[in-house]
Amino acid sequence: MILCIDVGGSRMKWGLAGPHGWLQHGDIAHAQIGTLTLRDWQNLPRPSRVVGVNSAGEAQRVRVEGQLARWRSRVHWIKPVAKAGGVINEYLQGELAPDRWASLIAARRRARDGEGVHACVVVNAGRSITIDTLLADGRFSAGVMMPGLRAMLSALQNALPQSHIDGGQWQSSPVNDADGAATGVVRAVCGAIESSRATIADADVAARCFIGGGAASEIAPHLAPPVVVVDNLVLEGVLALAE
């Protein structure tokens, strides 16, 4: 069994995989990492290997490794490389976060069907949003970054302190500031995603979009198909690299 770990910006996801797929999953805030062996992992069988990605810094790495002491297990922390899992990394060396690298590996697997492997955009929508383009030949050609939905709304509120934009919802035709703001930030993200898609249209006119992260369910309904929401895209990539 392989224990896969994704330490993100504010939360940690984990999954235990057996020979025939996922056995258990978990998702906790950073502040709760120290309770893993008392709660989520109390009855977890000892994994044969532990593999993960960490985008949260040294302190969280140490906390996670401390929770593995009961099994005397070491974590193999994945780092982006020039080529793996059918993906050719053209991003500047040392710049790509490991969770994005794992997502690209997972998307490459998912982009395959009976007709071959398709180009796709890979979106991680959390506290920040990254949009990466993966060509049909496996080249990770470009990536863009932007603030997450909550960060954009916070910036808008700071810029317009007299406006009331809290608690808004998506509307096709907003008629108040709150709904206008909520709709506007989602449209901004969708525009960025579709713009990235357009850059690979010549490579594959039916470029897929794989989207994960906490805000995926808010964004995905407003994108052009084909769109696939993947709850644990990073963990899928971690497992693929572990295998």
mmCIF file of N, CA, C and O in Angstrom, residues 152-196:
data_model
loop_
_atom_site.group_PDB
_atom_site.id
_atom_site.type_symbol
_atom_site.label_atom_id
_atom_site.label_comp_id
_atom_site.label_asym_id
_atom_site.label_seq_id
_atom_site.Cartn_x
_atom_site.Cartn_y
_atom_site.Cartn_z
ATOM 1 N N MET A 152 -9.521 37.534 -4.998
ATOM 2 C CA MET A 152 -9.997 38.578 -5.902
ATOM 3 C C MET A 152 -11.126 39.384 -5.280
ATOM 4 O O MET A 152 -11.173 40.610 -5.390
ATOM 5 N N LEU A 153 -12.041 38.694 -4.595
ATOM 6 C CA LEU A 153 -13.133 39.398 -3.935
ATOM 7 C C LEU A 153 -12.612 40.303 -2.818
ATOM 8 O O LEU A 153 -13.094 41.425 -2.638
ATOM 9 N N SER A 154 -11.611 39.821 -2.086
ATOM 10 C CA SER A 154 -11.025 40.626 -1.019
ATOM 11 C C SER A 154 -10.347 41.871 -1.580
ATOM 12 O O SER A 154 -10.483 42.969 -1.028
ATOM 13 N N ALA A 155 -9.621 41.706 -2.696
ATOM 14 C CA ALA A 155 -8.971 42.850 -3.321
ATOM 15 C C ALA A 155 -9.998 43.861 -3.817
ATOM 16 O O ALA A 155 -9.801 45.087 -3.694
ATOM 17 N N LEU A 156 -11.108 43.378 -4.356
ATOM 18 C CA LEU A 156 -12.162 44.267 -4.845
ATOM 19 C C LEU A 156 -12.803 45.023 -3.689
ATOM 20 O O LEU A 156 -13.085 46.224 -3.796
ATOM 21 N N GLN A 157 -13.015 44.337 -2.559
ATOM 22 C CA GLN A 157 -13.600 45.000 -1.404
ATOM 23 C C GLN A 157 -12.664 46.086 -0.868
ATOM 24 O O GLN A 157 -13.108 47.174 -0.466
ATOM 25 N N ASN A 158 -11.362 45.797 -0.861
ATOM 26 C CA ASN A 158 -10.395 46.798 -0.409
ATOM 27 C C ASN A 158 -10.353 47.998 -1.339
ATOM 28 O O ASN A 158 -10.152 49.140 -0.894
ATOM 29 N N ALA A 159 -10.528 47.756 -2.636
ATOM 30 C CA ALA A 159 -10.504 48.851 -3.607
ATOM 31 C C ALA A 159 -11.785 49.677 -3.555
ATOM 32 O O ALA A 159 -11.773 50.872 -3.879
ATOM 33 N N LEU A 160 -12.883 49.039 -3.156
ATOM 34 C CA LEU A 160 -14.191 49.712 -3.110
ATOM 35 C C LEU A 160 -14.812 49.530 -1.724
ATOM 36 O O LEU A 160 -15.792 48.794 -1.549
ATOM 37 N N PRO A 161 -14.245 50.167 -0.704
ATOM 38 C CA PRO A 161 -14.692 49.910 0.673
ATOM 39 C C PRO A 161 -16.154 50.283 0.937
ATOM 40 O O PRO A 161 -16.745 49.780 1.895
ATOM 41 N N GLN A 162 -16.742 51.150 0.122
ATOM 42 C CA GLN A 162 -18.135 51.539 0.336
ATOM 43 C C GLN A 162 -19.131 50.570 -0.297
ATOM 44 O O GLN A 162 -20.336 50.671 -0.068
ATOM 45 N N SER A 163 -18.635 49.633 -1.087
ATOM 46 C CA SER A 163 -19.527 48.676 -1.752
ATOM 47 C C SER A 163 -19.815 47.493 -0.838
ATOM 48 O O SER A 163 -19.029 47.157 0.048
ATOM 49 N N HIS A 164 -20.954 46.866 -1.058
ATOM 50 C CA HIS A 164 -21.347 45.693 -0.279
ATOM 51 C C HIS A 164 -21.295 44.481 -1.218
ATOM 52 O O HIS A 164 -22.227 44.241 -1.984
ATOM 53 N N ILE A 165 -20.190 43.753 -1.140
ATOM 54 C CA ILE A 165 -20.014 42.655 -2.091
ATOM 55 C C ILE A 165 -19.931 41.298 -1.409
ATOM 56 O O ILE A 165 -19.640 40.307 -2.061
ATOM 57 N N ASP A 166 -20.188 41.236 -0.122
ATOM 58 C CA ASP A 166 -20.147 39.958 0.575
ATOM 59 C C ASP A 166 -21.386 39.125 0.268
ATOM 60 O O ASP A 166 -22.501 39.663 0.123
ATOM 61 N N GLY A 167 -21.196 37.808 0.184
ATOM 62 C CA GLY A 167 -22.336 36.902 0.071
ATOM 63 C C GLY A 167 -23.000 36.845 -1.283
ATOM 64 O O GLY A 167 -24.128 36.349 -1.411
ATOM 65 N N GLY A 168 -22.320 37.323 -2.316
ATOM 66 C CA GLY A 168 -22.918 37.289 -3.646
ATOM 67 C C GLY A 168 -22.911 35.903 -4.264
ATOM 68 O O GLY A 168 -22.188 35.011 -3.833
ATOM 69 N N GLN A 169 -23.736 35.718 -5.272
ATOM 70 C CA GLN A 169 -23.845 34.454 -5.998
ATOM 71 C C GLN A 169 -23.741 34.719 -7.493
ATOM 72 O O GLN A 169 -24.070 35.803 -7.972
ATOM 73 N N TRP A 170 -23.307 33.688 -8.219
ATOM 74 C CA TRP A 170 -23.271 33.788 -9.685
ATOM 75 C C TRP A 170 -24.674 34.062 -10.213
ATOM 76 O O TRP A 170 -25.654 33.420 -9.814
ATOM 77 N N GLN A 171 -24.767 35.003 -11.125
ATOM 78 C CA GLN A 171 -26.019 35.287 -11.833
ATOM 79 C C GLN A 171 -25.675 35.578 -13.288
ATOM 80 O O GLN A 171 -24.678 36.249 -13.569
ATOM 81 N N SER A 172 -26.500 35.085 -14.200
ATOM 82 C CA SER A 172 -26.233 35.378 -15.610
ATOM 83 C C SER A 172 -26.385 36.863 -15.903
ATOM 84 O O SER A 172 -25.718 37.408 -16.789
ATOM 85 N N SER A 173 -27.262 37.542 -15.137
ATOM 86 C CA SER A 173 -27.451 38.993 -15.297
ATOM 87 C C SER A 173 -27.520 39.632 -13.910
ATOM 88 O O SER A 173 -28.616 39.876 -13.384
ATOM 89 N N PRO A 174 -26.387 39.903 -13.287
ATOM 90 C CA PRO A 174 -26.390 40.440 -11.924
ATOM 91 C C PRO A 174 -27.041 41.821 -11.853
ATOM 92 O O PRO A 174 -26.863 42.656 -12.748
ATOM 93 N N VAL A 175 -27.781 42.067 -10.760
ATOM 94 C CA VAL A 175 -28.448 43.364 -10.589
ATOM 95 C C VAL A 175 -28.098 43.990 -9.241
ATOM 96 O O VAL A 175 -28.766 44.926 -8.804
ATOM 97 N N ASN A 176 -27.048 43.467 -8.564
ATOM 98 C CA ASN A 176 -26.571 44.109 -7.343
ATOM 99 C C ASN A 176 -25.063 43.897 -7.254
ATOM 100 O O ASN A 176 -24.493 43.053 -7.948
ATOM 101 N N ASP A 177 -24.430 44.682 -6.391
ATOM 102 C CA ASP A 177 -22.964 44.650 -6.320
ATOM 103 C C ASP A 177 -22.424 43.296 -5.873
ATOM 104 O O ASP A 177 -21.403 42.828 -6.388
ATOM 105 N N ALA A 178 -23.067 42.667 -4.909
ATOM 106 C CA ALA A 178 -22.573 41.392 -4.387
ATOM 107 C C ALA A 178 -22.581 40.321 -5.473
ATOM 108 O O ALA A 178 -21.588 39.614 -5.685
ATOM 109 N N ASP A 179 -23.710 40.197 -6.177
ATOM 110 C CA ASP A 179 -23.789 39.209 -7.248
ATOM 111 C C ASP A 179 -22.882 39.597 -8.414
ATOM 112 O O ASP A 179 -22.288 38.737 -9.071
ATOM 113 N N GLY A 180 -22.774 40.899 -8.668
ATOM 114 C CA GLY A 180 -21.900 41.359 -9.740
ATOM 115 C C GLY A 180 -20.451 41.001 -9.476
ATOM 116 O O GLY A 180 -19.714 40.594 -10.378
ATOM 117 N N ALA A 181 -20.019 41.132 -8.217
ATOM 118 C CA ALA A 181 -18.643 40.792 -7.864
ATOM 119 C C ALA A 181 -18.410 39.284 -7.953
ATOM 120 O O ALA A 181 -17.406 38.828 -8.511
ATOM 121 N N ALA A 182 -19.338 38.499 -7.400
ATOM 122 C CA ALA A 182 -19.193 37.040 -7.441
ATOM 123 C C ALA A 182 -19.170 36.532 -8.871
ATOM 124 O O ALA A 182 -18.381 35.645 -9.221
ATOM 125 N N THR A 183 -20.015 37.102 -9.698
ATOM 126 C CA THR A 183 -20.058 36.701 -11.106
ATOM 127 C C THR A 183 -18.809 37.165 -11.839
ATOM 128 O O THR A 183 -18.231 36.433 -12.656
ATOM 129 N N GLY A 184 -18.359 38.364 -11.531
ATOM 130 C CA GLY A 184 -17.210 38.925 -12.221
ATOM 131 C C GLY A 184 -15.932 38.141 -12.006
ATOM 132 O O GLY A 184 -15.171 37.905 -12.958
ATOM 133 N N VAL A 185 -15.681 37.698 -10.770
ATOM 134 C CA VAL A 185 -14.430 36.975 -10.522
ATOM 135 C C VAL A 185 -14.450 35.601 -11.186
ATOM 136 O O VAL A 185 -13.421 35.132 -11.694
ATOM 137 N N VAL A 186 -15.622 34.960 -11.207
ATOM 138 C CA VAL A 186 -15.707 33.666 -11.884
ATOM 139 C C VAL A 186 -15.519 33.848 -13.391
ATOM 140 O O VAL A 186 -14.811 33.067 -14.036
ATOM 141 N N ARG A 187 -16.130 34.882 -13.944
ATOM 142 C CA ARG A 187 -15.951 35.137 -15.375
ATOM 143 C C ARG A 187 -14.493 35.450 -15.703
ATOM 144 O O ARG A 187 -13.989 35.057 -16.772
ATOM 145 N N ALA A 188 -13.804 36.139 -14.814
ATOM 146 C CA ALA A 188 -12.392 36.448 -15.049
ATOM 147 C C ALA A 188 -11.564 35.168 -15.123
ATOM 148 O O ALA A 188 -10.716 35.013 -16.012
ATOM 149 N N VAL A 189 -11.824 34.251 -14.206
ATOM 150 C CA VAL A 189 -11.083 32.984 -14.209
ATOM 151 C C VAL A 189 -11.432 32.173 -15.454
ATOM 152 O O VAL A 189 -10.545 31.612 -16.109
ATOM 153 N N CYS A 190 -12.720 32.087 -15.761
ATOM 154 C CA CYS A 190 -13.133 31.332 -16.951
ATOM 155 C C CYS A 190 -12.513 31.924 -18.216
ATOM 156 O O CYS A 190 -12.086 31.174 -19.116
ATOM 157 N N GLY A 191 -12.437 33.238 -18.291
ATOM 158 C CA GLY A 191 -11.808 33.871 -19.447
ATOM 159 C C GLY A 191 -10.347 33.500 -19.569
ATOM 160 O O GLY A 191 -9.843 33.249 -20.669
ATOM 161 N N ALA A 192 -9.650 33.437 -18.428
ATOM 162 C CA ALA A 192 -8.236 33.060 -18.451
ATOM 163 C C ALA A 192 -8.063 31.606 -18.879
ATOM 164 O O ALA A 192 -7.131 31.276 -19.635
ATOM 165 N N ILE A 193 -8.968 30.744 -18.416
ATOM 166 C CA ILE A 193 -8.882 29.331 -18.792
ATOM 167 C C ILE A 193 -9.138 29.157 -20.287
ATOM 168 O O ILE A 193 -8.399 28.459 -20.986
ATOM 169 N N GLU A 194 -10.184 29.815 -20.788
ATOM 170 C CA GLU A 194 -10.510 29.672 -22.208
ATOM 171 C C GLU A 194 -9.429 30.300 -23.083
ATOM 172 O O GLU A 194 -9.161 29.822 -24.185
ATOM 173 N N SER A 195 -8.794 31.363 -22.596
ATOM 174 C CA SER A 195 -7.691 31.968 -23.339
ATOM 175 C C SER A 195 -6.522 30.997 -23.453
ATOM 176 O O SER A 195 -5.906 30.862 -24.525
ATOM 177 N N SER A 196 -6.223 30.292 -22.358
ATOM 178 C CA SER A 196 -5.156 29.288 -22.408
ATOM 179 C C SER A 196 -5.530 28.150 -23.349
ATOM 180 O O SER A 196 -4.689 27.630 -24.080
#
